[in-house]
Amino acid sequence: DQELKVAREAWHRIAENVTAQIVYGYGSPDLNINMSARYFAWHFFLKMNYVQPPPAKAGVLPPEYDPKKVAPDAHKVDDLVTMEDLLARYGDGEPASQHLLFLTHTFKIKDPYHKQDRYWPEIGQHFHFLPKLMDYATNMINKELAQDPERELVPNDDAEQIEESKSHQQWEHGHEHGDGPDWTTTIPTPEMRTPYIAIHLRRGDIIAKCGPDRDPKRCMIPFSHYAYAVERARTAAAAHHQQHIPVVVTTDTKDEEDFRQIKALGWHYIDHTKAETARILGPFGPAMTDAAILAHADEFVGSGMSTMTKIAARRQDSWYHRASLYPTAPPPPPPATQQIRRRRW
């Protein structure tokens, strides 16, 4: 329709031409990409021009490299990209490394020295959230918890948020049509913040990841297990806060019973549809806001089978030196005291 046509014309006026090289995948060697990558390019106003990457170099991989051990599900050499391969192609001094914007599906980058966890200490822990996203997440928490009787306000002087502000780059105004982010929305920087316990309640398609040989309870964790983890989180938080701080739940569930139980437990749910997060921050906004809320929580309770939980737990450990908590079955109640009746003779 006419509105869509106007939106497309506006996008093409704003979008920037970018030359891209696909080292791995999504239809190589025809240099095609999947819909997620196309959506990413659309969201960030990138007109992609695909060209062949520099060739792989001989002698890069160590002799003991075993593709089957690194990735049992994709063990052909052409199905993998190793860290050494990328460094050899794009390392310092290589012509292809000039003005390089590196976008990746990280699950496809493999470490031939797979016994050493190099991803997080060398790369992952140094990625921080933009200040605008952090301001949005903090404001959302403050608003959601404004009426909570256990609420406590403290100065918004989080050391990691200050670190994120140091690397701040100006967000440009632009997209004003269609479903893209509304860059004109003013997001104030809050002076105070509300301490909270964050829960990542993973639902959605997680049951499919369990597989037929796994206990579904490992994926669809009962609320009683989360509640017991919250008790332990409150104990840990008591060392730094005077009150029992509130609980905030980020979740992908659509189940009304889940929402009923969240409310019954007195927890808070982050509703991005109601807050119009996608309009303000774009289609990736809700997931990124949840990631920021989990990473900067005063205590974090995760879901063991979730990748998002694993990343949030690593951020908690690297940035705050805090151990994350996981749902477990509460201990059984103590046996009832047996009443001994005296017989009357």
Short mmCIF file of C-alpha atoms in Angstrom, two decimals:
data_model
loop_
_atom_site.label_atom_id
_atom_site.label_comp_id
_atom_site.label_asym_id
_atom_site.label_seq_id
_atom_site.Cartn_x
_atom_site.Cartn_y
_atom_site.Cartn_z
CA ASP A 1 0.00 0.00 0.00
CA GLN A 2 0.98 3.66 -0.11
CA GLU A 3 2.28 3.80 3.48
CA LEU A 4 4.60 0.85 2.85
CA LYS A 5 5.85 2.45 -0.35
CA VAL A 6 6.66 5.67 1.51
CA ALA A 7 8.49 3.68 4.20
CA ARG A 8 10.62 1.85 1.62
CA GLU A 9 11.52 5.08 -0.15
CA ALA A 10 12.51 6.65 3.19
CA TRP A 11 14.65 3.61 4.03
CA HIS A 12 16.56 3.82 0.74
CA ARG A 13 17.25 7.52 1.27
CA ILE A 14 18.77 6.82 4.68
CA ALA A 15 20.46 3.43 4.23
CA GLU A 16 24.22 3.20 3.78
CA ASN A 17 26.03 1.08 1.21
CA VAL A 18 28.19 -1.59 2.85
CA THR A 19 30.45 -4.10 1.14
CA ALA A 20 30.17 -7.48 2.86
CA GLN A 21 32.18 -10.67 2.73
CA ILE A 22 30.58 -13.91 3.89
CA VAL A 23 33.23 -16.27 5.21
CA TYR A 24 30.69 -18.85 6.27
CA GLY A 25 27.31 -19.66 5.19
CA TYR A 26 23.72 -18.97 4.62
CA GLY A 27 23.86 -20.20 1.04
CA SER A 28 27.56 -19.83 0.19
CA PRO A 29 29.03 -19.89 -2.50
CA ASP A 30 26.10 -17.98 -4.01
CA LEU A 31 26.58 -15.33 -1.27
CA ASN A 32 23.01 -15.43 -0.10
CA ILE A 33 21.94 -14.85 3.51
CA ASN A 34 19.00 -15.98 5.61
CA MET A 35 16.03 -13.88 6.64
CA SER A 36 17.42 -13.06 10.09
CA ALA A 37 20.51 -11.53 8.50
CA ARG A 38 18.37 -9.64 5.98
CA TYR A 39 16.23 -8.29 8.81
CA PHE A 40 19.38 -7.21 10.66
CA ALA A 41 20.59 -5.31 7.60
CA TRP A 42 17.20 -3.63 7.20
CA HIS A 43 17.06 -2.63 10.85
CA PHE A 44 20.47 -0.95 10.78
CA PHE A 45 19.94 0.69 7.36
CA LEU A 46 22.62 -1.31 5.54
CA LYS A 47 22.50 -1.87 1.77
CA MET A 48 24.64 -4.98 1.45
CA ASN A 49 26.96 -5.53 -1.52
CA TYR A 50 28.37 -9.06 -1.26
CA VAL A 51 31.86 -9.87 -2.55
CA GLN A 52 34.13 -12.88 -2.17
CA PRO A 53 36.21 -12.93 1.06
CA PRO A 54 39.99 -13.36 1.06
CA PRO A 55 40.89 -17.05 0.75
CA ALA A 56 41.73 -19.22 3.71
CA LYS A 57 45.42 -19.62 4.41
CA ALA A 58 47.28 -22.89 4.63
CA GLY A 59 48.84 -23.98 7.88
CA VAL A 60 46.53 -21.93 10.08
CA LEU A 61 44.86 -24.74 11.98
CA PRO A 62 46.82 -26.75 14.54
CA PRO A 63 47.63 -30.39 13.67
CA GLU A 64 45.45 -31.70 16.50
CA TYR A 65 42.37 -29.82 15.27
CA ASP A 66 39.43 -32.23 15.10
CA PRO A 67 36.31 -30.67 13.48
CA LYS A 68 34.09 -33.51 14.70
CA LYS A 69 35.07 -32.79 18.30
CA VAL A 70 34.55 -29.04 17.95
CA ALA A 71 31.14 -29.26 16.26
CA PRO A 72 29.56 -32.72 16.01
CA ASP A 73 26.57 -31.33 14.12
CA ALA A 74 28.60 -29.54 11.41
CA HIS A 75 32.01 -31.14 11.03
CA LYS A 76 32.88 -30.38 7.40
CA VAL A 77 35.68 -27.86 7.07
CA ASP A 78 33.49 -25.63 4.88
CA ASP A 79 30.80 -25.59 7.59
CA LEU A 80 33.07 -24.02 10.21
CA VAL A 81 34.94 -20.80 10.83
CA THR A 82 37.71 -20.90 13.40
CA MET A 83 39.16 -18.01 15.35
CA GLU A 84 42.61 -18.69 13.82
CA ASP A 85 41.13 -18.61 10.31
CA LEU A 86 39.52 -15.21 10.90
CA LEU A 87 42.70 -13.77 12.40
CA ALA A 88 44.72 -15.05 9.45
CA ARG A 89 42.34 -13.51 6.92
CA TYR A 90 41.58 -10.27 8.71
CA GLY A 91 44.35 -9.77 11.29
CA ASP A 92 46.37 -6.60 11.71
CA GLY A 93 48.30 -5.71 8.58
CA GLU A 94 45.99 -7.55 6.23
CA PRO A 95 44.42 -5.30 3.54
CA ALA A 96 40.99 -6.81 4.21
CA SER A 97 41.15 -5.59 7.84
CA GLN A 98 40.93 -1.92 6.89
CA HIS A 99 37.60 -0.29 7.81
CA LEU A 100 36.19 -3.65 8.84
CA LEU A 101 32.73 -4.04 10.38
CA PHE A 102 32.52 -7.56 11.73
CA LEU A 103 29.07 -9.16 12.00
CA THR A 104 28.77 -12.77 13.01
CA HIS A 105 26.58 -15.68 13.97
CA THR A 106 28.78 -16.57 16.95
CA PHE A 107 27.60 -20.17 17.13
CA LYS A 108 29.47 -20.81 13.88
CA ILE A 109 32.83 -19.47 15.08
CA LYS A 110 34.78 -22.36 16.55
CA ASP A 111 37.87 -22.50 18.70
CA PRO A 112 40.27 -25.24 17.57
CA TYR A 113 41.83 -25.04 21.03
CA HIS A 114 38.41 -25.89 22.37
CA LYS A 115 39.75 -26.84 25.78
CA GLN A 116 40.50 -23.16 26.36
CA ASP A 117 37.54 -20.83 26.76
CA ARG A 118 38.86 -17.83 24.84
CA TYR A 119 35.61 -16.30 23.64
CA TRP A 120 34.48 -14.64 26.83
CA PRO A 121 37.70 -13.32 28.41
CA GLU A 122 39.09 -12.05 25.10
CA ILE A 123 35.90 -10.79 23.45
CA GLY A 124 32.56 -11.27 25.19
CA GLN A 125 33.09 -9.48 28.49
CA HIS A 126 34.15 -6.28 26.71
CA PHE A 127 30.83 -5.79 24.91
CA HIS A 128 28.66 -3.33 26.88
CA PHE A 129 25.22 -1.87 26.28
CA LEU A 130 24.77 1.59 24.80
CA PRO A 131 23.81 4.26 27.37
CA LYS A 132 20.47 4.91 25.64
CA LEU A 133 19.49 1.26 26.07
CA MET A 134 20.62 1.25 29.71
CA ASP A 135 18.67 4.44 30.44
CA TYR A 136 15.58 2.86 28.87
CA ALA A 137 15.97 -0.37 30.91
CA THR A 138 16.54 1.53 34.18
CA ASN A 139 13.54 3.78 33.58
CA MET A 140 11.40 0.74 32.80
CA ILE A 141 12.42 -0.94 36.07
CA ASN A 142 11.80 2.27 38.06
CA LYS A 143 8.34 2.67 36.55
CA GLU A 144 7.34 -0.98 36.98
CA LEU A 145 8.45 -1.05 40.63
CA ALA A 146 7.20 2.44 41.60
CA GLN A 147 4.29 1.08 43.67
CA ASP A 148 6.04 -1.97 45.12
CA PRO A 149 6.02 -1.81 48.95
CA GLU A 150 9.52 -3.34 49.05
CA ARG A 151 10.94 -0.74 46.70
CA GLU A 152 14.17 1.03 47.59
CA LEU A 153 15.87 3.86 45.67
CA VAL A 154 19.63 4.23 45.39
CA PRO A 155 21.83 6.54 43.27
CA ASN A 156 22.18 5.43 39.68
CA ASP A 157 25.97 5.20 39.86
CA ASP A 158 26.49 1.63 38.63
CA ALA A 159 30.19 1.29 37.72
CA GLU A 160 29.43 -0.84 34.68
CA GLN A 161 26.91 1.66 33.35
CA ILE A 162 29.53 4.38 33.74
CA GLU A 163 31.91 2.18 31.75
CA GLU A 164 29.29 1.85 29.05
CA SER A 165 28.86 5.63 28.91
CA LYS A 166 32.58 6.07 28.20
CA SER A 167 32.19 4.24 24.91
CA HIS A 168 29.00 6.07 24.00
CA GLN A 169 28.53 6.99 20.36
CA GLN A 170 25.89 9.48 19.29
CA TRP A 171 22.72 7.82 18.07
CA GLU A 172 21.64 9.38 14.78
CA HIS A 173 18.10 10.38 13.99
CA GLY A 174 16.62 8.89 10.89
CA HIS A 175 13.91 6.37 10.35
CA GLU A 176 10.51 7.98 10.72
CA HIS A 177 8.29 5.57 8.79
CA GLY A 178 7.20 1.97 9.01
CA ASP A 179 8.06 -0.32 11.91
CA GLY A 180 11.59 0.92 12.57
CA PRO A 181 12.77 2.55 15.82
CA ASP A 182 11.52 6.01 16.74
CA TRP A 183 14.88 7.75 17.22
CA THR A 184 13.13 11.00 18.18
CA THR A 185 11.82 9.55 21.47
CA THR A 186 13.50 11.24 24.42
CA ILE A 187 14.84 8.79 27.00
CA PRO A 188 15.97 10.65 30.15
CA THR A 189 18.96 9.47 32.17
CA PRO A 190 17.62 8.52 35.63
CA GLU A 191 19.43 9.87 38.69
CA MET A 192 18.10 7.05 40.88
CA ARG A 193 17.56 3.35 40.30
CA THR A 194 15.57 0.59 42.01
CA PRO A 195 17.52 -2.50 43.16
CA TYR A 196 15.85 -5.73 42.06
CA ILE A 197 16.19 -9.47 41.63
CA ALA A 198 15.85 -10.56 38.00
CA ILE A 199 14.47 -13.90 36.83
CA HIS A 200 14.85 -15.17 33.30
CA LEU A 201 11.82 -17.41 32.87
CA ARG A 202 12.62 -19.30 29.67
CA ARG A 203 9.60 -20.82 27.98
CA GLY A 204 8.74 -20.53 24.27
CA ASP A 205 10.41 -23.26 22.20
CA ILE A 206 12.72 -24.41 24.99
CA ILE A 207 10.89 -27.74 25.25
CA ALA A 208 12.12 -28.59 21.73
CA LYS A 209 15.72 -28.16 22.88
CA CYS A 210 15.34 -30.77 25.58
CA GLY A 211 15.28 -33.64 23.15
CA PRO A 212 13.48 -36.96 23.62
CA ASP A 213 16.07 -38.32 26.04
CA ARG A 214 15.95 -35.46 28.55
CA ASP A 215 13.61 -34.80 31.42
CA PRO A 216 11.23 -32.00 30.33
CA LYS A 217 11.39 -30.56 33.86
CA ARG A 218 14.96 -29.48 33.11
CA CYS A 219 13.52 -27.12 30.51
CA MET A 220 10.00 -26.28 31.74
CA ILE A 221 11.08 -25.54 35.30
CA PRO A 222 8.27 -25.39 37.90
CA PHE A 223 7.57 -22.07 39.59
CA SER A 224 8.25 -23.62 43.00
CA HIS A 225 11.88 -24.07 41.95
CA TYR A 226 12.16 -20.42 40.89
CA ALA A 227 10.52 -19.32 44.14
CA TYR A 228 13.10 -21.24 46.16
CA ALA A 229 15.89 -19.60 44.13
CA VAL A 230 14.36 -16.20 44.93
CA GLU A 231 14.54 -17.02 48.65
CA ARG A 232 18.27 -17.67 48.25
CA ALA A 233 18.65 -14.49 46.19
CA ARG A 234 16.96 -12.45 48.93
CA THR A 235 19.40 -13.88 51.45
CA ALA A 236 22.32 -12.83 49.26
CA ALA A 237 20.83 -9.37 48.62
CA ALA A 238 20.29 -8.75 52.35
CA ALA A 239 24.01 -8.06 52.72
CA HIS A 240 23.66 -4.91 50.61
CA HIS A 241 20.04 -3.82 50.95
CA GLN A 242 17.88 -3.04 53.95
CA GLN A 243 14.68 -4.47 52.53
CA HIS A 244 13.58 -7.51 50.57
CA ILE A 245 14.07 -6.09 47.11
CA PRO A 246 11.40 -6.73 44.43
CA VAL A 247 11.51 -9.44 41.79
CA VAL A 248 11.35 -8.68 38.05
CA VAL A 249 10.65 -11.41 35.46
CA THR A 250 11.75 -11.30 31.84
CA THR A 251 10.15 -14.06 29.81
CA ASP A 252 9.09 -15.17 26.35
CA THR A 253 6.05 -17.02 27.66
CA LYS A 254 2.60 -16.51 26.17
CA ASP A 255 0.87 -18.74 28.71
CA GLU A 256 -1.77 -17.01 30.84
CA GLU A 257 -1.16 -19.54 33.63
CA ASP A 258 2.47 -18.39 33.81
CA PHE A 259 1.34 -14.78 34.12
CA ARG A 260 -1.15 -15.77 36.83
CA GLN A 261 1.57 -17.46 38.87
CA ILE A 262 3.94 -14.49 38.44
CA LYS A 263 1.25 -12.21 39.84
CA ALA A 264 0.35 -14.63 42.66
CA LEU A 265 3.98 -14.69 43.79
CA GLY A 266 4.08 -10.90 43.92
CA TRP A 267 6.65 -10.66 41.13
CA HIS A 268 6.69 -8.11 38.31
CA TYR A 269 6.59 -8.87 34.58
CA ILE A 270 8.30 -6.71 31.96
CA ASP A 271 5.64 -6.15 29.27
CA HIS A 272 7.31 -4.77 26.16
CA THR A 273 4.08 -4.73 24.18
CA LYS A 274 2.49 -2.38 26.70
CA ALA A 275 5.65 -0.24 26.87
CA GLU A 276 5.97 -0.13 23.05
CA THR A 277 9.64 -1.03 23.30
CA ALA A 278 9.83 -2.16 19.66
CA ARG A 279 8.55 1.22 18.48
CA ILE A 280 11.07 3.11 20.60
CA LEU A 281 14.16 0.90 20.18
CA GLY A 282 13.33 -1.16 17.10
CA PRO A 283 12.46 -4.86 16.68
CA PHE A 284 15.57 -6.00 18.58
CA GLY A 285 14.74 -3.61 21.44
CA PRO A 286 12.71 -5.97 23.66
CA ALA A 287 15.37 -8.72 23.65
CA MET A 288 18.22 -6.25 24.20
CA THR A 289 16.34 -4.53 27.04
CA ASP A 290 15.76 -7.89 28.71
CA ALA A 291 19.46 -8.69 28.32
CA ALA A 292 20.39 -5.39 30.02
CA ILE A 293 17.88 -5.97 32.84
CA LEU A 294 19.29 -9.45 33.52
CA ALA A 295 22.94 -8.41 33.31
CA HIS A 296 22.62 -5.45 35.69
CA ALA A 297 20.27 -7.03 38.25
CA ASP A 298 21.40 -6.93 41.89
CA GLU A 299 20.79 -10.70 41.99
CA PHE A 300 20.09 -12.93 39.00
CA VAL A 301 18.12 -16.18 38.75
CA GLY A 302 18.49 -17.93 35.40
CA SER A 303 17.17 -20.92 33.47
CA GLY A 304 19.90 -23.50 32.96
CA MET A 305 19.08 -24.54 29.38
CA SER A 306 18.95 -20.98 28.04
CA THR A 307 21.72 -19.27 26.07
CA MET A 308 20.43 -15.87 27.18
CA THR A 309 20.80 -16.99 30.80
CA LYS A 310 24.35 -18.18 30.17
CA ILE A 311 25.39 -14.82 28.72
CA ALA A 312 23.69 -12.88 31.54
CA ALA A 313 25.40 -15.09 34.13
CA ARG A 314 28.79 -14.44 32.54
CA ARG A 315 28.16 -10.70 32.59
CA GLN A 316 27.17 -10.88 36.24
CA ASP A 317 30.38 -12.75 37.02
CA SER A 318 32.72 -10.60 34.90
CA TRP A 319 31.24 -7.21 35.71
CA TYR A 320 30.11 -7.66 39.33
CA HIS A 321 31.87 -10.83 40.52
CA ARG A 322 28.47 -12.21 41.47
CA ALA A 323 27.46 -15.84 41.23
CA SER A 324 24.12 -16.41 39.50
CA LEU A 325 21.44 -18.62 41.03
CA TYR A 326 19.47 -21.38 39.34
CA PRO A 327 16.12 -22.98 40.15
CA THR A 328 16.26 -26.12 42.24
CA ALA A 329 13.67 -28.12 44.10
CA PRO A 330 12.98 -26.72 47.57
CA PRO A 331 14.00 -28.97 50.45
CA PRO A 332 11.27 -31.27 51.75
CA PRO A 333 9.40 -30.06 54.82
CA PRO A 334 10.58 -31.46 58.15
CA PRO A 335 8.68 -34.51 59.35
CA ALA A 336 5.64 -33.76 61.44
CA THR A 337 6.17 -34.05 65.19
CA GLN A 338 4.63 -37.23 66.35
CA GLN A 339 2.39 -36.88 69.37
CA ILE A 340 2.97 -39.56 71.99
CA ARG A 341 -0.19 -40.29 73.88
CA ARG A 342 0.01 -41.53 77.39
CA ARG A 343 -2.27 -44.29 78.22
CA ARG A 344 -4.33 -43.98 81.29
CA TRP A 345 -4.29 -47.11 83.26
#
